[in-house]
Coordinates of C-alpha atoms in Angstrom, one line a residue:
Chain A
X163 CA 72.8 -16.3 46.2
X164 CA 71.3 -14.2 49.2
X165 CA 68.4 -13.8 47.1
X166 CA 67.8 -17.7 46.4
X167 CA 68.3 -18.6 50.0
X168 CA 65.7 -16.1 51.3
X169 CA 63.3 -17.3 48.6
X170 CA 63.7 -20.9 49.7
X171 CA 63.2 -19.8 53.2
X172 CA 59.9 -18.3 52.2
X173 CA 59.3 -21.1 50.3
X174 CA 59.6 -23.4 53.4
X175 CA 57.7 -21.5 56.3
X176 CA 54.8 -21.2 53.4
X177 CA 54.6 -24.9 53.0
X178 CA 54.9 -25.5 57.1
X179 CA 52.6 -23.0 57.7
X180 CA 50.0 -24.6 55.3
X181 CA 50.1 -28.0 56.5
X182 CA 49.3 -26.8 59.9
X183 CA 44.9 -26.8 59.5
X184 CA 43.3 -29.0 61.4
X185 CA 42.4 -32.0 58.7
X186 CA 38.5 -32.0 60.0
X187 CA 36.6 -35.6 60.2
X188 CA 34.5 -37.4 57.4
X189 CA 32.3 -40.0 58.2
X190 CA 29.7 -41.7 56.5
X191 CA 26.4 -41.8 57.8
X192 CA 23.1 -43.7 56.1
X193 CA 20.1 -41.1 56.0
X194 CA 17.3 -41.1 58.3
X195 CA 14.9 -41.5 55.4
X196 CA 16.8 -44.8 53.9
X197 CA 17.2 -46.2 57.5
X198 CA 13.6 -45.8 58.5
X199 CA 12.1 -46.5 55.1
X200 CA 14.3 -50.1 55.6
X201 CA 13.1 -50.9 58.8
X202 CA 16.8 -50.0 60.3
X203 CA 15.1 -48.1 63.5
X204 CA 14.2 -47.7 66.7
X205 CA 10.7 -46.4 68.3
X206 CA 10.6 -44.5 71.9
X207 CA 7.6 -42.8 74.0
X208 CA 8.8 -39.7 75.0
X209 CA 6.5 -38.7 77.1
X210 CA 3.3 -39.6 74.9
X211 CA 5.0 -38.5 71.7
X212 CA 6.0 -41.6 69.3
X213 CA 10.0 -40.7 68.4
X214 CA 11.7 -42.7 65.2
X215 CA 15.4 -42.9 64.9
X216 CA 17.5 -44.8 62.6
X217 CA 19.3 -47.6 64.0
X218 CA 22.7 -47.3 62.4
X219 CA 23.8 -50.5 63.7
X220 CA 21.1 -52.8 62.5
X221 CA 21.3 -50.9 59.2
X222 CA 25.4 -51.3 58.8
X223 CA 24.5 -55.2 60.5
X224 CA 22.2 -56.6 57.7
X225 CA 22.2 -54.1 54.5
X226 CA 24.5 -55.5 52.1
X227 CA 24.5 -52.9 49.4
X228 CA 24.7 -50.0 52.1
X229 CA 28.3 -51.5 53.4
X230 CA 29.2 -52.1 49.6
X231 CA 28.6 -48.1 48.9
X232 CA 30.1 -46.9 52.1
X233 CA 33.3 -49.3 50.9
X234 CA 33.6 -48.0 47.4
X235 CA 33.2 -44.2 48.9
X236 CA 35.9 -44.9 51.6
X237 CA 38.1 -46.0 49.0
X238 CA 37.3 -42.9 46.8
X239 CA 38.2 -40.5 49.7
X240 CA 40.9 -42.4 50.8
X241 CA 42.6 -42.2 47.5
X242 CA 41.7 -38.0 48.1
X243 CA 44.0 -38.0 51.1
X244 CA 40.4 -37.9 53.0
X245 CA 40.6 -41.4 54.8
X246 CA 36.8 -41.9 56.1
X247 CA 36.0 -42.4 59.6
X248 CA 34.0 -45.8 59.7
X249 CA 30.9 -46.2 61.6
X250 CA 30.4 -49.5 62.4
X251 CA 33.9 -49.5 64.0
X252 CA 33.0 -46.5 65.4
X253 CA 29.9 -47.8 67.0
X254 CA 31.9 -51.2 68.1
X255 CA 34.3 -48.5 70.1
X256 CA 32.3 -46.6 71.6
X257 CA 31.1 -49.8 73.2
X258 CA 34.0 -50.9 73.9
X259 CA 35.2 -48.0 75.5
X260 CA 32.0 -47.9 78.0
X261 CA 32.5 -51.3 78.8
X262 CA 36.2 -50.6 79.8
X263 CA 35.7 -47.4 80.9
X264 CA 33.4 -49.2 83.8
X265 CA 35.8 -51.9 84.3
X266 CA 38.9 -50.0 84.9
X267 CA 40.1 -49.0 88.4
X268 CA 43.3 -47.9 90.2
X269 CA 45.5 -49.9 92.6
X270 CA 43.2 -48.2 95.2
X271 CA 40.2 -48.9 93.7
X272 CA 39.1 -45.7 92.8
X273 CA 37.2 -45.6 89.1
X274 CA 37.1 -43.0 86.0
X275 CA 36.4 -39.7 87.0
X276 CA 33.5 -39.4 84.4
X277 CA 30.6 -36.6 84.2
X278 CA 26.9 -37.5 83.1
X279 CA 28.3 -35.1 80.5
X280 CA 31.2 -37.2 79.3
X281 CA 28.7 -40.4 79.2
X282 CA 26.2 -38.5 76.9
X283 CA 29.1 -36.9 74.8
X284 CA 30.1 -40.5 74.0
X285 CA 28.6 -41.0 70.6
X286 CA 30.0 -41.1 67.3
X287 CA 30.9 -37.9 65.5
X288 CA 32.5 -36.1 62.5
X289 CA 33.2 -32.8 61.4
X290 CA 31.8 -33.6 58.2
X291 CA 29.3 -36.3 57.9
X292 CA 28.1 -37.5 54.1
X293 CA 24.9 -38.0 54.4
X294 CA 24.0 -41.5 51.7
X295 CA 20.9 -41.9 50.0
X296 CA 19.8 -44.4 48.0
X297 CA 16.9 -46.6 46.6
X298 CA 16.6 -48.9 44.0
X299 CA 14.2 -48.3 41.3
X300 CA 11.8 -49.8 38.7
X301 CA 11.0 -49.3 35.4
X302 CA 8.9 -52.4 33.3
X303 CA 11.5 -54.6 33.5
X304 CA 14.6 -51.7 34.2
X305 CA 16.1 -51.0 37.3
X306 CA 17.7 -47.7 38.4
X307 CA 19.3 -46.1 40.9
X308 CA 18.4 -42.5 42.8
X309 CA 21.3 -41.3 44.5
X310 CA 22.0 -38.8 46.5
X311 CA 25.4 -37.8 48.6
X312 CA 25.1 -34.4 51.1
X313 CA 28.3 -33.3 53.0
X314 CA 27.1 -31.6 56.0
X315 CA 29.1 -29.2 58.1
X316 CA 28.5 -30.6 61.6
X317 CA 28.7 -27.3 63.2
X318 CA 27.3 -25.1 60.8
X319 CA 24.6 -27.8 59.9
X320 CA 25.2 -26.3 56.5
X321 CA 25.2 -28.3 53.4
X322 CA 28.9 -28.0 51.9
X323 CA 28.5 -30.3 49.1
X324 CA 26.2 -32.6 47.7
X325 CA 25.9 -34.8 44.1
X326 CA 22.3 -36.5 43.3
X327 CA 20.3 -37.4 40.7
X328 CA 18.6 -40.9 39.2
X329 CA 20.9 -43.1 36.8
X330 CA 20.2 -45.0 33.7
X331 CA 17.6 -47.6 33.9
X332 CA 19.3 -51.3 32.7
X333 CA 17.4 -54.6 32.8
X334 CA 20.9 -56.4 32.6
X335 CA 23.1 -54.9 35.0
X336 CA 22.6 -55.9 38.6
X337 CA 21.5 -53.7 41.4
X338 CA 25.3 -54.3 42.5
X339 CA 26.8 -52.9 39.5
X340 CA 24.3 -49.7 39.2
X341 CA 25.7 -48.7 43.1
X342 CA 28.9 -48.8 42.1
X343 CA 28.7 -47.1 38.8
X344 CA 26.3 -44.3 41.1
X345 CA 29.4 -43.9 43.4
X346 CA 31.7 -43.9 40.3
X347 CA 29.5 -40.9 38.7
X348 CA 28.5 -38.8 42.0
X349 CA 31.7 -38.7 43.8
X350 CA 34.0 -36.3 41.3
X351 CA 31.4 -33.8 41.5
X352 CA 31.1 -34.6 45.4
X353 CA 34.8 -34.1 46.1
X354 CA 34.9 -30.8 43.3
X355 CA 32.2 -29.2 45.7
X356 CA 33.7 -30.0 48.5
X357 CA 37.3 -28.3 47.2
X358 CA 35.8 -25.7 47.1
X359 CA 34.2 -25.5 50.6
X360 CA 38.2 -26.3 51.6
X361 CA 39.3 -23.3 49.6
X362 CA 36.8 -20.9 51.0
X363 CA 37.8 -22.0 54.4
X364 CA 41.6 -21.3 53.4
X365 CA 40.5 -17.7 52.2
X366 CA 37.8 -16.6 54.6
X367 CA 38.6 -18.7 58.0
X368 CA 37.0 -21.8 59.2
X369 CA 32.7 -21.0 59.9
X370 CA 32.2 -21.8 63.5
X371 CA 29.9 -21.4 65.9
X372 CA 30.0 -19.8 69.8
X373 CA 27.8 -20.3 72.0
X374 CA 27.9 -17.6 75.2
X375 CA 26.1 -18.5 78.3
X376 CA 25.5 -17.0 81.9
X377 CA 25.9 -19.7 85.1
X378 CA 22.8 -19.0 87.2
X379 CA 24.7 -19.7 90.3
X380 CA 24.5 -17.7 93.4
X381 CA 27.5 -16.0 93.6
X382 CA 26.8 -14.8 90.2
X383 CA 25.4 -11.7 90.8
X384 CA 25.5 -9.6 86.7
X385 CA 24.1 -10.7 83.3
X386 CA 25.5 -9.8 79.8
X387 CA 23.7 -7.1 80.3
X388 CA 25.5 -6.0 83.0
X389 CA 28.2 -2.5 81.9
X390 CA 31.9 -2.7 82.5
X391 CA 34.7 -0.1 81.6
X392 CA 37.3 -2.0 79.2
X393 CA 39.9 -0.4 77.7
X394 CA 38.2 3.4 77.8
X395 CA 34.8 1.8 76.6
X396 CA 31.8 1.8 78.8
X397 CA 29.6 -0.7 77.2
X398 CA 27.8 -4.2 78.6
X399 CA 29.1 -7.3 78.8
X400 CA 27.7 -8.6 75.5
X401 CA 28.8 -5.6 73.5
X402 CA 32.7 -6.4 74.8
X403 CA 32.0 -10.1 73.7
X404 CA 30.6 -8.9 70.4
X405 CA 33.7 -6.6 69.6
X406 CA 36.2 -9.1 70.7
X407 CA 34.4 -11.7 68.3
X408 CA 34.3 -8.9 65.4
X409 CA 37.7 -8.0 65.8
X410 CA 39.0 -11.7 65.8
X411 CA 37.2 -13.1 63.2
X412 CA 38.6 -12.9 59.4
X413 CA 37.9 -9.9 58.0
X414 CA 35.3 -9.6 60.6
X415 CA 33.0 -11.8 59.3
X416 CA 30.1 -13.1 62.2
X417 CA 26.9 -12.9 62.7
X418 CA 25.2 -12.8 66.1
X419 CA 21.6 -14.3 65.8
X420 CA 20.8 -14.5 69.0
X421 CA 21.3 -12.5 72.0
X422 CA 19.4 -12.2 75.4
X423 CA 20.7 -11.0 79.0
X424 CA 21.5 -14.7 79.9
X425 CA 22.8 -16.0 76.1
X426 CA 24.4 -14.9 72.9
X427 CA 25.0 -17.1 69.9
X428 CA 27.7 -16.5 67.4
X429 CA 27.1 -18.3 63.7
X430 CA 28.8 -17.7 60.8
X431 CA 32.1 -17.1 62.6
X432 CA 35.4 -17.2 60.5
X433 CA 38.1 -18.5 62.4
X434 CA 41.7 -18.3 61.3
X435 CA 42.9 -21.7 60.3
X436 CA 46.2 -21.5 62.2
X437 CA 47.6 -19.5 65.4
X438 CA 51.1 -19.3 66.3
X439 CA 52.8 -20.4 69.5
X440 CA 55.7 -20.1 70.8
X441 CA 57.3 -19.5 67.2
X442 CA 55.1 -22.4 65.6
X443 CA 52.2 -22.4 63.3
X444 CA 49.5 -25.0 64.8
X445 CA 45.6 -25.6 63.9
X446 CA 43.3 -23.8 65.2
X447 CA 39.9 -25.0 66.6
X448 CA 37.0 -23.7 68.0
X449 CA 37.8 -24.5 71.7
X450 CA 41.7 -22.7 71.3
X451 CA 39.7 -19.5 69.5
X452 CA 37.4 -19.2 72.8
X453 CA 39.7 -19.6 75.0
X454 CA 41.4 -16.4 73.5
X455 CA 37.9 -14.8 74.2
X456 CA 37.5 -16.3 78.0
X457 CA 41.2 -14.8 78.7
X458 CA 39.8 -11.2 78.1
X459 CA 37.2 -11.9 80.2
X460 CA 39.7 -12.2 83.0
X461 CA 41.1 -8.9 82.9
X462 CA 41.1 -6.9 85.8
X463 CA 38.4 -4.3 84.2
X464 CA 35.5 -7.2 84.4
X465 CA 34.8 -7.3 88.3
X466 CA 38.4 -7.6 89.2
X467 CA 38.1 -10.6 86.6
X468 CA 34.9 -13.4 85.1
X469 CA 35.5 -17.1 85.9
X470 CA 34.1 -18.9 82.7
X471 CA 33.6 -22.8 81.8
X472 CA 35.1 -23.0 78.1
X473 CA 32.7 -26.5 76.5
X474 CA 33.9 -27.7 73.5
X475 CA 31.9 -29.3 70.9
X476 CA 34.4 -30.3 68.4
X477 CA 36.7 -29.3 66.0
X478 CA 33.6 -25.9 64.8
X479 CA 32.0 -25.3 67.7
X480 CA 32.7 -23.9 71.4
X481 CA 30.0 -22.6 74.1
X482 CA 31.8 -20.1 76.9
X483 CA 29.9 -20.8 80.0
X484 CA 29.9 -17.2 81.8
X485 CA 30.0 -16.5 85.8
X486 CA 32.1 -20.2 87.3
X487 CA 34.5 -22.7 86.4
Chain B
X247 CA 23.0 5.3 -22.4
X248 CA 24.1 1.4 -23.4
X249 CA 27.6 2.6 -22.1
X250 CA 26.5 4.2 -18.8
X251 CA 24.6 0.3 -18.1
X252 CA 27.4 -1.9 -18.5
X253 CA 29.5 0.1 -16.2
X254 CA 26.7 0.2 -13.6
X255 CA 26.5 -3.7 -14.4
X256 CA 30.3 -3.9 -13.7
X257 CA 30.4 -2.0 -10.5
X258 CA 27.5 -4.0 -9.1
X259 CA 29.4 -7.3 -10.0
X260 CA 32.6 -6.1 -8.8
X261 CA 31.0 -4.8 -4.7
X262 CA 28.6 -8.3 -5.1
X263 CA 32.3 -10.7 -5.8
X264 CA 34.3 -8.1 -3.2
X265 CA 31.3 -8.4 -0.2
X266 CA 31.8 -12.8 -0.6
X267 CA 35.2 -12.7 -0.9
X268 CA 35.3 -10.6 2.2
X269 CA 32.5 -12.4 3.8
X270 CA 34.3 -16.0 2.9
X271 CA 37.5 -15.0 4.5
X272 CA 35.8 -13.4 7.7
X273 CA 34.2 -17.3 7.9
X274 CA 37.4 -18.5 7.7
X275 CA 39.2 -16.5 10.3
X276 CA 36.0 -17.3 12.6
X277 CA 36.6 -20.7 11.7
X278 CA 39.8 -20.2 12.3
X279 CA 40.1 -19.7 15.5
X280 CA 37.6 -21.6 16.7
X281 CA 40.2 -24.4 15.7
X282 CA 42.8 -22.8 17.8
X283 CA 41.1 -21.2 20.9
X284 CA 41.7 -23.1 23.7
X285 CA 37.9 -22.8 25.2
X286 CA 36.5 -24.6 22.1
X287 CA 35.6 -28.1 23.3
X288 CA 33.3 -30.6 21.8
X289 CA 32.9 -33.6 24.3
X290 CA 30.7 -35.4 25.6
X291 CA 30.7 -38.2 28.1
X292 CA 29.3 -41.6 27.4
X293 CA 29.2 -43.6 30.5
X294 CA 30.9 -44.1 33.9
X295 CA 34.1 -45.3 32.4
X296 CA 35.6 -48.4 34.7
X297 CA 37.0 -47.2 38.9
X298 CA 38.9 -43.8 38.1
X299 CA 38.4 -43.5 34.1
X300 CA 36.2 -41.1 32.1
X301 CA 34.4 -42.7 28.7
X302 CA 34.0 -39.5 27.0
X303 CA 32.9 -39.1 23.0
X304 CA 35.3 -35.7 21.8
X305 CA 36.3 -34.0 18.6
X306 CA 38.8 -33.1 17.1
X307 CA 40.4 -31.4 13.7
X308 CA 42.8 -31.7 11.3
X309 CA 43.5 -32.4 7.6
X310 CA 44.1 -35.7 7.1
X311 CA 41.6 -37.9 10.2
X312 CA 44.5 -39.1 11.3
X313 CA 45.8 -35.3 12.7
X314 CA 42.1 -35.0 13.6
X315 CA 42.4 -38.4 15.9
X316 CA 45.7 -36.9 17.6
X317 CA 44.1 -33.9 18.2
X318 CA 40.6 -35.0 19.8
X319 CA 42.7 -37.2 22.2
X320 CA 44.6 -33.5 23.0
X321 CA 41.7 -32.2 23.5
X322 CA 40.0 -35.1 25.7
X323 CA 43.0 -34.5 28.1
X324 CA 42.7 -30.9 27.5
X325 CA 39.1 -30.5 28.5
X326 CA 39.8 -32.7 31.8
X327 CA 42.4 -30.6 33.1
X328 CA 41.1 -27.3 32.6
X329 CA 37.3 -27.7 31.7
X330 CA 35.6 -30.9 32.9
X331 CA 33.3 -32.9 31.0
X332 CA 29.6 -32.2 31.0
X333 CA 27.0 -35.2 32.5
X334 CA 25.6 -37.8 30.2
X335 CA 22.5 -37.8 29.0
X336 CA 19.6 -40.2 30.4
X337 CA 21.7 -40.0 33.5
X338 CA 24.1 -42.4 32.4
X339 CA 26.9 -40.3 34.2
X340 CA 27.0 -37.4 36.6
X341 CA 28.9 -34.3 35.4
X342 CA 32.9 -34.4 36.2
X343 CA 34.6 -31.0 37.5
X344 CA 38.1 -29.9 35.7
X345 CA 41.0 -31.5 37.7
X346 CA 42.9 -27.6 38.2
X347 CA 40.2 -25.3 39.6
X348 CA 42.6 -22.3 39.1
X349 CA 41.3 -20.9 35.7
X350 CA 44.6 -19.5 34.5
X351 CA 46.5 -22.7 35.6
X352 CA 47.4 -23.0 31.6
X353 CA 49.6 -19.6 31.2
X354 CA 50.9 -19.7 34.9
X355 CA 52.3 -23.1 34.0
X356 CA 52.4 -22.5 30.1
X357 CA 56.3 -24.8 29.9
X358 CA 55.0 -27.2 31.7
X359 CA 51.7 -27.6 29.1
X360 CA 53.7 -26.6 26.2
X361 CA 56.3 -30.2 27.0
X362 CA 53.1 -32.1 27.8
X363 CA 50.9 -31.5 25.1
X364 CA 53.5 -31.5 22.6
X365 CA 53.6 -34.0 19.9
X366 CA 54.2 -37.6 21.2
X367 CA 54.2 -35.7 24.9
X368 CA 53.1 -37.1 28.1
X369 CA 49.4 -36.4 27.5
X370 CA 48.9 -39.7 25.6
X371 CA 49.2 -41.8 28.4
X372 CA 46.4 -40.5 29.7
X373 CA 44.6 -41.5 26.7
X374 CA 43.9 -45.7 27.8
X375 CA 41.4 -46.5 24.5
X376 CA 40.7 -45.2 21.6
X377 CA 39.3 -45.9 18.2
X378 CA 42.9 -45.6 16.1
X379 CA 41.5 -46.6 12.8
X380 CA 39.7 -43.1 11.2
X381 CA 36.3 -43.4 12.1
X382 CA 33.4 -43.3 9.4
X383 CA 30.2 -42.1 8.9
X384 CA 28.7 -39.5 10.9
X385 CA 32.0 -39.4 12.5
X386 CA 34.2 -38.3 10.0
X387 CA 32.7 -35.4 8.4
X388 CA 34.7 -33.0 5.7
X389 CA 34.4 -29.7 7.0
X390 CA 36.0 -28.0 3.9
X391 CA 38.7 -28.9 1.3
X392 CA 41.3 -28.7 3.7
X393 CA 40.0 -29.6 7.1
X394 CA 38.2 -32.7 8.8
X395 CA 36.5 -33.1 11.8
X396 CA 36.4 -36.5 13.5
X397 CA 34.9 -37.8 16.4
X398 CA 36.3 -40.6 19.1
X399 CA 35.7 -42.6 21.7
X400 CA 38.4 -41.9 24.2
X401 CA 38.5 -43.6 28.1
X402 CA 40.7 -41.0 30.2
X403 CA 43.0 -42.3 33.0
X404 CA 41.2 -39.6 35.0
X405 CA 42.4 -40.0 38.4
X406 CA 45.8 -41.3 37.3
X407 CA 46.2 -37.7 35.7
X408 CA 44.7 -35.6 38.6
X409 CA 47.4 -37.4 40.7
X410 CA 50.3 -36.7 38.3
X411 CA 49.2 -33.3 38.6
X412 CA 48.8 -32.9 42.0
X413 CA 52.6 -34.2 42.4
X414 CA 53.6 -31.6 39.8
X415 CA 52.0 -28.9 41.9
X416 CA 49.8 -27.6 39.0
X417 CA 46.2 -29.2 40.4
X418 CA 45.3 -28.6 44.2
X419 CA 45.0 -31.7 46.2
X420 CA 42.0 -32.3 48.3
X421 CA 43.8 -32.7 51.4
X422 CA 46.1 -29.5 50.8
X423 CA 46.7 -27.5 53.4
X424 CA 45.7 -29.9 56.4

């Protein structure tokens, strides 16, 4: 009986401990070859150099067939426990938002504290964005459709899972019917791929990415190059940050491609899905990882203690800004 | 001398009948177990089936066609759970992963397999269409005097069945874990 108890205790912190992760973000998001190759963009001078971006909103505004694939897809991840993020209404928020953001004042008449920062971080975002491709082609008298799906890590800018490839050419099925049976063929070897990713990420930690930065303030007065005693090792700074990101990571898996006396740059770094606090297992992101790291950095050996800036990026991705607050 | 030729003659007959005989029922065992072995599928998918379907073209053996029809629709559902199905041709349809990714998901939950695929189990109602009358032609071919192999088109409840699966805990769900 003892036996059966413990069993379904273990059975019970296994299944709360698992459905702790943070679920990351999907959104759909119209290439920048189909939106410029449409018409769906928007020309700038930047300083005597001609810049082309897509203009998602035009593109979600007039394309009929786009919003019919992005539709069918949602439906297909929603049915995968993935609801999409949608971004049109992501867009129409993020307007909405500034405009009430503006508006909004206190019985005093003060406004929204709000950095240049927090304006430009204002845009939409996922963790993963699905990248859509497709064009309708000709045969004689067939038409046929080339489709291709990439799910891209945002942080990583890796590509996690992708389905392509050009379907049957028919002279009686309408350009309607051969997007849907495209989204009906690609997304089972999409979502197959992208299990995988998820189970790799279960096994090996979630890839992020950490960025380390010095302030060049005034009262900043050392680098990363500068040497501290910590814990009966006299090395510099970055070589502290480096062992504390090796000895954090799962299984110890990083790799530092980058590193200068003012900036070091993490990739690759597998972060523990879940952390535990005060008896509970939550997600872990990139930000609550860092701040693990900024913590050491106030020990007493580091100058009597570092003031650093901790900037998160989203759910994979966390710069430590080194010297101030 | 006459003698010592007609036992040569005798001996040569009896190794030549032996070496078939041995040869026939090594063919057999091969064949055998080809029948039997749980890796042997012979699908292949026809089009994108209608929203969360697979058309899929499989056989199957047995020795009347009708035990050959039962067991190509085994095998259909079979070949989804554990093995996928391979892309069309012309690129009529992508290729479609195996609903459990865990490659000994069949012995770990070997009770659970042994209720569903058994005769008149749960399997078939994963099985939406299929040619019930014994197909002809090129289709039904006699493999030897005791066995046929038929071939059907079968449209598999596809996501209906990864669902069911995912409920029983023997296929992974997508959003496991978060």
């Amino acid at each position: 009986m003892k036996k059966i108890v413990s069993l379904f205790i273990i059975t019970i912190i296994a299944f709360s401990s698992f459905g702790q992760a943070k679920k990351p973000t999907i959104m759909v998001v119209p290439s920048d070859r189909m939106c410029i190759s449409k018409g769906y963009s928007m020309t700038f001078d930047n300083q005597g150099t001609e810049v082309v971006l897509p203009d998602y909103k035009k593109a979600l505004q007039t394309d009929g067939d786009l919003r019919m694939v992005i539709s069918k897809m949602s439906g297909i991840m929603a049915d995968r426990g993935f609801p999409l993020k949608d971004l049109e209404q992501e867009l129409k928020g993020l307007e909405q938002e500034a405009a009430e953001t503006s508006m909004l004042t206190s019985k005093e008449g003060s406004g929204i504290a709000e950095s240049p920062i927090d304006i430009l971080k204002r845009t939409a975002k996922a963790d993963i964005i699905m990248d859509l491709d497709f064009r309708i082609e000709r045969q004689g008298p067939k038409k046929y459709i080339v489709f291709t799906l990439n799910g891209l890590d945002a942080y990583s800018n890796k590509n996690v899972a992708s389905a392509a490839g050009a379907g049957n050419p028919s002279s009686a099925a309408t350009p309607e019917i051969l997007l849907e049976e495209a989204v009906l063929s690609y997304m089972d070897e999409f979502n197959g791929r992208l299990m995988t990713y998820f189970q790799d990420m279960f096994a090996k930690g979630r890839e992020i990415k950490i960025m380390v930065m010095m302030f060049a303030g005034d009262g900043v007065d050392f680098d990363l190059e500068e040497e501290f005693d910590y814990k009966g090792a006299y090395e510099t700074l970055a070589v502290h940050i480096e062992d504390w990101v090796a000895d954090n990571a799962v299984e110890h898996r990083f790799s530092l491609s980058d590193a200068t006396e003012n900036k070091m740059k993490f990739e690759q770094v597998r972060m523990p899905m879940t952390y535990t606090r005060n008896g509970e297992d939550r997600g872990m992101d990139a930000r609550r990882f860092v701040g693990e790291l900024r913590k050491m950095l106030k020990d007493e050996a580091f100058n009597g203690g570092i003031d650093c800036k901790l900037y998160m990026r989203g759910l994979g991705e966390a710069w430590l800004l080194v010297g101030e607050k | 001398m006459k003698k010592v030729a007609q036992i040569f003659t005798l001996v040569l007959a009896t190794i030549l009948i032996a070496t078939s005989i041995s040869s026939a029922q090594s063919r057999n065992k091969v064949r055998k177990l080809e029948y039997n072995s749980s890796y042997n599928y012979e699908v292949a998918t026809v089009a994108v089936g209608v929203d969360g379907t697979k058309l899929v073209k499989v056989w199957g053996y047995g020795k009347k066609p009708e035990d050959a029809i039962r067991n190509a629709k085994e095998l259909a559902v079979a070949c989804a759970i554990f093995r996928g199905f391979p892309a069309a041709s012309n690129g009529k349809a992508a290729k479609t992963p195996a609903i459990t990714s865990d490659s000994n998901a069949a012995d770990k939950n070997a009770e659970f397999f042994e209720n569903f695929f058994a005769p008149g189990g749960k399997y078939l109602q994963y099985v939406n269409l299929s040619t019930d009358a014994p197909p002809s032609g090129s289709d039904r071919v006699k493999v030897n005097k005791k066995t046929y192999k038929v071939g059907i088109v079968v449209s598999i409840a596809f996501d209906e069945l990864r669902k069911d699966l995912e409920k029983e805990g023997i296929a992974r769900s997508l959003d496991s874990g978060f």
